Amino acid sequence: MNMGMVSLFALAVAIILGFIRKSNVGIISIGMALIIAVVYHIKTGDIMKGFSTSLFLTMTGVSYLFSIVTENRTLAVVAAKLIQLAGKHRMLIYLVMFACGFIICAVGPGAIPSLAIIPVLAIPVAVEAGINPVLLCLAGQMGVQGGRMSPITPESAVVLKLMQDQSLSTSAGTVPILYCLLLTEVFLFLSTFVYFKGWKFTEVEAREDVDASLQLNKEQIISLIALVVMILCVLVLKMNVGLTSFLIGSVLILLGIGKEGKTIKSIPWNVIFMVLGVGVLMNIVVLSGGIKLLANSISYLMSTSTASAVMVCISGFMSFFSSGLGVVFPTLIPTCSKIVENLPGVNPVELVSMVVIGGTITGFSPISTAGALIMASISSDEEQAEKYPQNKLFVDLFVVAFLALIVSSVLGFLGIYTMILK
């Protein structure tokens, strides 16, 4: 059998097994890559080329630094202070929470740790303000997703590497994708605001919006300075974000800000191995011509006018059952350049944007990270769990995920993304 078809089949099996058995798709993918290599006599060195050491350093470095900053609650206090800006203007709290999510994610940690921070901030504020806590969590998490393609996040590093491998990268890096994703999240929030009737508030007793006693302590101030230094080094001095993060994180540890053992344990190793492991198998798929087969198959579903809408739907549905960062991005982004060959006139960066958007926005389903975090946070509060029953919340979050697909598909079909990328 053609090795390209076998490698694609192996990738599909790895994704299905990971979903059914709740196992790490990346580790399964490495095993699949080895089996194919033995059967088709591929050299071990060719397999190892799929393991990106530069991506490994970037993801672990950024995660290392932000594990320290997250553990000492630096970002949580800053976000709480920002929420105070809304005062008693309850409608403004949605905007502030969205902005908090965007900032927390965009300054470096990326979506994975940031999504977990939002419910912790949003639910107490929502309860005290008489706001629907589910909607406020969604507002914050949509802000997080909107900042996912900031040039200094781990996710951005993954996408940029995939684009560079296909000669799709531009001088702007992932910034155009950031604009497309942020616009999608804004439209999605407006849609969910209508769905949840966000203009309706519950009357509550007079309160202080956020505890005014919250003050940054000495460790948190140093951590903030460290973050600013990291951002300046990366954006101004063009230093490697992973290596810079390791350096600054090490300085913080030496200053006694954070414990090294706890910090290392907090690094999301499962996600890192998922991304890099799938990369190993994807390297086999590329070598065998599997990407061309996949791209040709997708092209049959597309025309020049429907390419964006179709791509965002495909990536969105894949993301329902697998990780956007670990599976959807490395599977579909390599097809973009080939699809453009079959459909001249389609913008390859727009197609990459559709993969990123589709692989991100369905995360609100209750079986994905963002949705699961909201469900867990609501359920842990007895009063809110009674007010928002788990079964109804489960359905509501699925509705939000499908609503996200509809919104992004319509934006793609109408050519809104094309206008942004011009």
Coordinates of C-alpha atoms in Angstrom, one line a residue:
M1 CA 0.0 0.0 0.0
N2 CA 1.1 3.6 -0.7
M3 CA 3.1 4.9 2.3
G4 CA 1.4 8.2 2.1
M5 CA -2.0 6.6 2.6
V6 CA -0.6 4.4 5.4
S7 CA 0.9 7.3 7.2
L8 CA -2.4 9.2 7.0
F9 CA -4.3 6.2 8.3
A10 CA -1.8 5.9 11.2
L11 CA -2.4 9.5 12.1
A12 CA -6.1 9.0 12.1
V13 CA -5.7 5.9 14.3
A14 CA -3.5 7.8 16.7
I15 CA -6.1 10.5 17.0
I16 CA -8.9 8.0 17.5
L17 CA -7.0 5.9 20.1
G18 CA -6.0 9.1 22.0
F19 CA -9.6 10.2 22.1
I20 CA -11.2 6.9 23.0
R21 CA -8.5 5.8 25.5
K22 CA -7.8 9.3 26.8
S23 CA -4.1 8.8 26.0
N24 CA -1.5 11.2 24.7
V25 CA -1.8 11.4 20.9
G26 CA 1.8 12.5 20.6
I27 CA 3.3 9.5 22.3
I28 CA 1.0 7.2 20.3
S29 CA 2.1 9.0 17.1
I30 CA 5.8 8.4 17.9
G31 CA 5.0 4.6 18.2
M32 CA 3.1 4.7 14.9
A33 CA 6.0 6.5 13.2
L34 CA 8.4 3.8 14.4
I35 CA 6.2 1.0 13.0
I36 CA 6.0 2.7 9.6
A37 CA 9.7 3.3 9.6
V38 CA 10.4 -0.4 10.3
V39 CA 7.9 -1.6 7.6
Y40 CA 9.1 0.9 5.0
H41 CA 12.8 0.9 6.0
I42 CA 13.0 4.5 7.0
K43 CA 16.2 5.5 8.8
T44 CA 16.0 6.4 12.5
G45 CA 17.7 9.8 11.7
D46 CA 14.8 10.6 9.4
I47 CA 12.3 9.9 12.1
M48 CA 14.2 12.0 14.6
K49 CA 14.1 15.0 12.2
G50 CA 10.4 15.3 13.0
F51 CA 11.2 16.1 16.7
S52 CA 11.7 19.9 16.7
T53 CA 14.3 20.8 19.4
S54 CA 13.8 24.5 18.8
L55 CA 10.1 24.2 19.4
F56 CA 10.8 22.1 22.5
L57 CA 13.0 24.8 23.9
T58 CA 10.4 27.5 23.1
M59 CA 7.5 25.7 24.7
T60 CA 9.3 24.5 27.8
G61 CA 11.1 27.9 28.3
V62 CA 7.9 30.0 28.1
S63 CA 6.0 27.4 30.3
Y64 CA 8.9 27.5 32.8
L65 CA 8.8 31.2 33.2
F66 CA 5.0 31.5 33.4
S67 CA 4.7 28.6 35.9
I68 CA 6.6 30.8 38.3
V69 CA 4.5 33.9 37.6
T70 CA 1.2 32.0 37.8
E71 CA 2.2 30.3 41.0
N72 CA 2.8 33.6 42.8
R73 CA -0.5 35.0 41.4
T74 CA 1.1 38.0 39.7
L75 CA -1.2 37.9 36.7
A76 CA -4.2 37.1 38.9
V77 CA -3.7 40.3 41.0
V78 CA -3.0 42.4 37.9
A79 CA -6.2 41.1 36.3
A80 CA -8.3 41.7 39.5
K81 CA -7.0 45.3 39.6
L82 CA -8.0 45.8 36.0
I83 CA -11.5 44.5 36.8
Q84 CA -11.8 47.3 39.4
L85 CA -11.7 49.8 36.5
A86 CA -15.2 48.7 35.6
G87 CA -16.5 49.9 39.0
K88 CA -20.3 49.6 39.3
H89 CA -20.8 49.7 35.5
R90 CA -21.8 46.1 35.1
M91 CA -22.0 46.0 31.3
L92 CA -18.4 47.3 31.2
I93 CA -17.2 44.2 33.3
Y94 CA -17.7 42.0 30.2
L95 CA -15.3 44.2 28.2
V96 CA -12.8 44.4 31.1
M97 CA -12.8 40.6 31.5
F98 CA -12.3 40.1 27.7
A99 CA -9.4 42.5 27.8
C100 CA -7.9 40.7 30.9
G101 CA -8.1 37.4 29.1
F102 CA -6.4 38.9 26.0
I103 CA -3.6 40.5 28.0
I104 CA -2.9 37.5 30.3
C105 CA -2.6 35.3 27.2
A106 CA -0.8 37.7 24.9
V107 CA 2.0 38.6 27.2
G108 CA 3.5 35.2 26.9
P109 CA 1.9 32.1 28.6
G110 CA -0.5 31.4 25.7
A111 CA -4.0 29.9 26.0
I112 CA -3.4 26.7 28.0
P113 CA -2.5 28.2 31.4
S114 CA -4.5 31.4 30.8
L115 CA -7.8 29.6 30.2
A116 CA -7.5 28.1 33.7
I117 CA -7.0 31.5 35.3
I118 CA -10.1 33.1 33.9
P119 CA -12.9 31.1 35.8
V120 CA -11.1 31.8 39.1
L121 CA -11.3 35.5 38.4
A122 CA -14.7 35.6 36.6
I123 CA -17.0 33.6 38.8
P124 CA -16.5 35.6 42.1
V125 CA -16.8 38.9 40.2
A126 CA -20.0 37.7 38.4
V127 CA -21.6 36.6 41.6
E128 CA -20.9 39.9 43.3
A129 CA -22.0 41.9 40.3
G130 CA -25.2 39.9 39.5
I131 CA -23.9 38.8 36.2
N132 CA -24.3 35.4 34.5
P133 CA -21.0 33.7 35.6
V134 CA -21.0 31.4 32.5
L135 CA -21.2 34.3 30.1
L136 CA -18.5 36.2 32.0
C137 CA -16.2 33.1 31.9
L138 CA -16.8 32.9 28.2
A139 CA -16.0 36.6 27.8
G140 CA -12.6 36.1 29.5
Q141 CA -11.8 32.9 27.7
M142 CA -12.7 34.5 24.3
G143 CA -10.2 37.2 25.2
V144 CA -7.6 34.5 25.9
Q145 CA -8.3 32.8 22.6
G146 CA -8.1 36.2 20.9
G147 CA -4.5 36.7 22.2
R148 CA -3.4 33.2 21.3
M149 CA -1.4 34.2 18.2
S150 CA 0.6 37.0 20.0
P151 CA 4.2 36.7 18.6
I152 CA 5.6 35.6 22.0
T153 CA 3.2 32.7 22.9
P154 CA 4.1 29.0 22.6
E155 CA 1.2 28.5 20.2
S156 CA 2.5 31.2 17.9
A157 CA 5.9 29.5 17.9
V158 CA 4.2 26.2 16.8
V159 CA 2.2 27.9 14.0
L160 CA 5.1 30.0 12.8
K161 CA 7.4 26.9 12.6
L162 CA 4.7 25.0 10.6
M163 CA 4.3 28.0 8.2
Q164 CA 8.1 28.3 7.8
D165 CA 8.3 24.6 6.9
Q166 CA 5.8 25.3 4.1
S167 CA 7.5 28.6 3.1
L168 CA 4.3 30.5 4.1
S169 CA 5.8 32.7 6.7
T170 CA 5.8 36.5 6.2
S171 CA 7.7 39.4 7.9
A172 CA 4.6 39.9 10.0
G173 CA 4.8 36.4 11.5
T174 CA 1.6 35.4 13.2
V175 CA 0.2 39.0 13.6
P176 CA -2.2 38.7 10.7
I177 CA -3.6 35.5 12.2
L178 CA -3.9 37.3 15.5
Y179 CA -6.1 40.0 13.9
C180 CA -8.4 37.3 12.3
L181 CA -8.7 35.3 15.5
L182 CA -9.4 38.4 17.6
L183 CA -12.1 39.6 15.2
T184 CA -13.7 36.2 15.3
E185 CA -13.7 36.2 19.1
V186 CA -15.4 39.6 19.2
F187 CA -18.2 38.5 16.9
L188 CA -18.5 35.3 18.8
F189 CA -18.9 37.1 22.1
L190 CA -21.6 39.4 20.6
S191 CA -23.4 36.2 19.5
T192 CA -23.2 34.5 22.9
F193 CA -24.1 37.7 24.6
V194 CA -27.4 37.6 22.8
Y195 CA -27.8 33.8 23.4
F196 CA -27.3 34.2 27.2
K197 CA -29.3 37.5 27.3
G198 CA -26.3 39.2 28.8
W199 CA -28.2 42.5 29.4
K200 CA -30.2 40.8 32.2
F201 CA -28.7 41.2 35.6
T202 CA -29.6 39.9 39.0
E203 CA -30.0 42.5 41.8
V204 CA -27.4 42.1 44.5
E205 CA -26.6 44.0 47.7
A206 CA -24.2 46.9 47.6
R207 CA -20.6 45.6 47.3
E208 CA -17.1 46.4 46.5
D209 CA -16.4 45.1 43.0
V210 CA -13.1 43.6 43.7
D211 CA -11.2 43.5 47.0
A212 CA -9.5 46.9 47.1
S213 CA -6.8 45.5 49.5
L214 CA -5.3 43.6 46.6
Q215 CA -1.7 44.9 46.3
L216 CA 1.3 43.6 44.4
N217 CA 3.9 42.3 46.9
K218 CA 7.6 42.5 46.3
E219 CA 7.9 39.1 44.5
Q220 CA 5.0 40.0 42.2
I221 CA 6.5 43.4 41.3
I222 CA 9.8 41.7 40.5
S223 CA 7.9 39.1 38.4
L224 CA 6.2 41.9 36.5
I225 CA 9.5 43.6 35.8
A226 CA 10.9 40.2 34.6
L227 CA 7.9 39.8 32.2
V228 CA 8.5 43.3 30.7
V229 CA 12.2 42.5 30.3
M230 CA 11.4 39.2 28.5
I231 CA 8.9 40.9 26.2
L232 CA 11.4 43.7 25.3
C233 CA 14.2 41.2 24.7
V234 CA 12.0 39.2 22.3
L235 CA 10.2 42.1 20.5
V236 CA 13.0 44.7 20.4
L237 CA 16.2 42.7 20.6
K238 CA 14.8 39.8 18.6
M239 CA 16.1 37.2 21.1
N240 CA 14.8 33.7 21.1
V241 CA 11.7 33.6 23.3
G242 CA 12.3 30.1 24.8
L243 CA 16.0 30.7 25.7
T244 CA 15.2 34.2 27.1
S245 CA 12.4 32.7 29.2
F246 CA 14.7 30.1 30.6
L247 CA 17.3 32.8 31.5
I248 CA 14.7 35.1 33.2
G249 CA 13.0 32.2 34.9
S250 CA 16.3 31.0 36.3
V251 CA 17.1 34.5 37.7
L252 CA 13.7 34.6 39.4
I253 CA 14.4 31.1 41.0
L254 CA 17.8 32.3 42.1
L255 CA 16.2 35.3 43.7
G256 CA 13.9 33.0 45.7
I257 CA 10.8 33.8 43.7
G258 CA 9.3 30.4 43.1
K259 CA 10.5 26.8 43.8
E260 CA 12.2 25.1 41.0
G261 CA 10.8 21.6 41.6
K262 CA 7.3 22.9 41.7
T263 CA 7.8 25.0 38.7
I264 CA 9.2 22.1 36.6
K265 CA 6.2 19.9 37.6
S266 CA 3.8 22.7 36.5
I267 CA 5.1 22.7 32.9
P268 CA 2.4 21.1 30.7
W269 CA 4.6 18.1 29.6
N270 CA 1.6 16.2 28.2
V271 CA 0.8 19.1 25.8
I272 CA 4.5 19.5 24.8
F273 CA 4.8 15.7 24.1
M274 CA 1.6 15.8 22.2
V275 CA 2.7 18.6 19.9
L276 CA 6.2 17.2 19.3
G277 CA 5.1 13.6 19.1
V278 CA 2.5 14.4 16.4
G279 CA 5.3 16.3 14.6
V280 CA 7.4 13.1 14.4
L281 CA 4.5 11.3 12.7
M282 CA 3.7 14.3 10.5
N283 CA 7.3 14.2 9.3
I284 CA 6.7 10.7 8.0
V285 CA 3.4 11.9 6.4
V286 CA 5.3 14.7 4.6
L287 CA 8.1 12.4 3.5
S288 CA 5.6 9.9 2.1
G289 CA 3.5 12.3 0.1
G290 CA 0.6 12.0 2.5
I291 CA 0.2 15.8 2.8
K292 CA -0.4 16.0 -1.0
L293 CA -3.1 13.3 -0.7
L294 CA -4.8 15.1 2.1
A295 CA -4.6 18.5 0.5
N296 CA -6.1 17.1 -2.8
S297 CA -8.9 15.5 -0.9
I298 CA -9.7 18.8 0.9
S299 CA -9.5 20.7 -2.3
Y300 CA -12.3 18.7 -3.8
L301 CA -14.6 20.2 -1.2
M302 CA -13.5 23.8 -1.9
S303 CA -13.8 26.6 -4.5
T304 CA -12.0 29.9 -4.4
S305 CA -15.0 31.5 -2.7
T306 CA -15.7 28.8 -0.2
A307 CA -12.1 27.8 0.8
S308 CA -12.0 29.8 4.0
A309 CA -15.5 28.6 5.2
V310 CA -14.7 24.9 4.4
M311 CA -11.3 25.0 6.0
V312 CA -12.6 26.5 9.3
C313 CA -15.3 23.9 9.4
I314 CA -12.9 21.0 8.8
S315 CA -10.5 22.2 11.5
G316 CA -13.3 23.0 13.9
F317 CA -14.8 19.5 13.6
M318 CA -11.4 17.9 14.0
S319 CA -10.9 20.1 17.2
F320 CA -14.1 18.6 18.7
F321 CA -12.2 15.3 19.0
S322 CA -8.6 16.3 19.3
S323 CA -6.2 19.1 20.4
G324 CA -6.1 22.1 18.2
L325 CA -2.4 22.8 19.1
G326 CA -1.3 19.2 19.2
V327 CA -3.2 17.7 16.3
V328 CA -5.2 20.1 14.2
F329 CA -2.5 22.7 13.5
P330 CA 0.3 20.2 12.6
T331 CA -2.1 18.1 10.5
L332 CA -3.9 20.9 8.4
I333 CA -1.4 23.8 8.2
P334 CA 1.0 21.7 6.0
T335 CA -1.9 21.2 3.5
C336 CA -2.4 24.9 2.9
S337 CA 0.4 25.5 0.4
K338 CA -0.7 22.4 -1.6
I339 CA -4.4 23.6 -1.6
V340 CA -3.3 27.0 -3.0
E341 CA -1.6 25.1 -5.9
N342 CA -5.0 23.5 -6.7
L343 CA -7.0 26.7 -6.1
P344 CA -5.0 29.7 -7.4
G345 CA -6.2 33.0 -6.0
V346 CA -6.7 31.6 -2.4
N347 CA -4.5 33.4 0.2
P348 CA -2.4 30.7 2.0
V349 CA -2.1 32.8 5.1
E350 CA -5.9 33.1 5.2
L351 CA -6.1 29.3 5.0
V352 CA -3.6 29.0 7.9
S353 CA -5.7 31.5 9.8
M354 CA -8.8 29.3 9.2
V355 CA -7.0 26.3 10.6
V356 CA -6.0 28.2 13.7
I357 CA -9.5 29.7 14.2
G358 CA -11.3 26.4 13.7
G359 CA -8.8 24.6 15.9
T360 CA -9.3 27.2 18.7
I361 CA -13.0 28.2 18.8
T362 CA -14.6 24.8 19.4
G363 CA -12.7 24.6 22.7
F364 CA -15.8 25.9 24.4
S365 CA -17.5 22.5 24.0
P366 CA -17.7 20.8 27.4
I367 CA -15.4 18.0 26.2
S368 CA -12.6 20.5 25.4
T369 CA -10.4 22.5 27.7
A370 CA -12.2 25.9 27.9
G371 CA -15.6 24.4 28.3
A372 CA -14.5 21.8 30.8
L373 CA -12.8 24.4 32.9
I374 CA -16.0 26.5 33.0
M375 CA -18.1 23.4 34.0
A376 CA -15.7 22.4 36.7
S377 CA -15.6 25.9 38.2
I378 CA -19.3 26.3 38.2
S379 CA -19.9 22.9 39.7
S380 CA -17.4 23.6 42.5
D381 CA -19.7 26.4 43.7
E382 CA -22.8 24.8 45.3
E383 CA -25.0 27.9 44.8
Q384 CA -24.0 28.3 41.2
A385 CA -24.2 24.6 40.5
E386 CA -27.8 24.7 41.6
K387 CA -28.5 27.8 39.6
Y388 CA -26.8 26.5 36.4
P389 CA -27.5 22.7 36.3
Q390 CA -24.8 20.6 34.8
N391 CA -26.9 19.0 32.1
K392 CA -28.2 22.4 30.8
L393 CA -24.7 23.9 31.0
F394 CA -23.4 20.9 29.0
V395 CA -25.9 21.7 26.2
D396 CA -25.3 25.5 26.4
L397 CA -21.5 25.0 25.9
F398 CA -22.1 22.8 22.9
V399 CA -24.3 25.4 21.5
V400 CA -21.5 28.0 22.0
A401 CA -19.1 25.7 20.2
F402 CA -21.4 25.2 17.2
L403 CA -22.2 28.9 17.2
A404 CA -18.5 29.6 17.0
L405 CA -18.3 27.4 13.8
I406 CA -21.3 29.2 12.3
V407 CA -19.8 32.7 13.0
S408 CA -16.4 31.9 11.7
S409 CA -17.8 30.2 8.6
V410 CA -20.0 33.2 7.8
L411 CA -17.1 35.6 8.2
G412 CA -15.0 33.4 5.9
F413 CA -17.7 33.1 3.3
L414 CA -18.3 36.9 3.3
G415 CA -14.7 37.5 2.7
I416 CA -14.1 39.4 6.0
Y417 CA -10.8 37.7 6.6
T418 CA -9.7 38.4 3.1
M419 CA -10.2 42.1 3.7
I420 CA -8.2 42.0 7.0
L421 CA -5.3 40.3 5.3
K422 CA -5.0 42.7 2.4

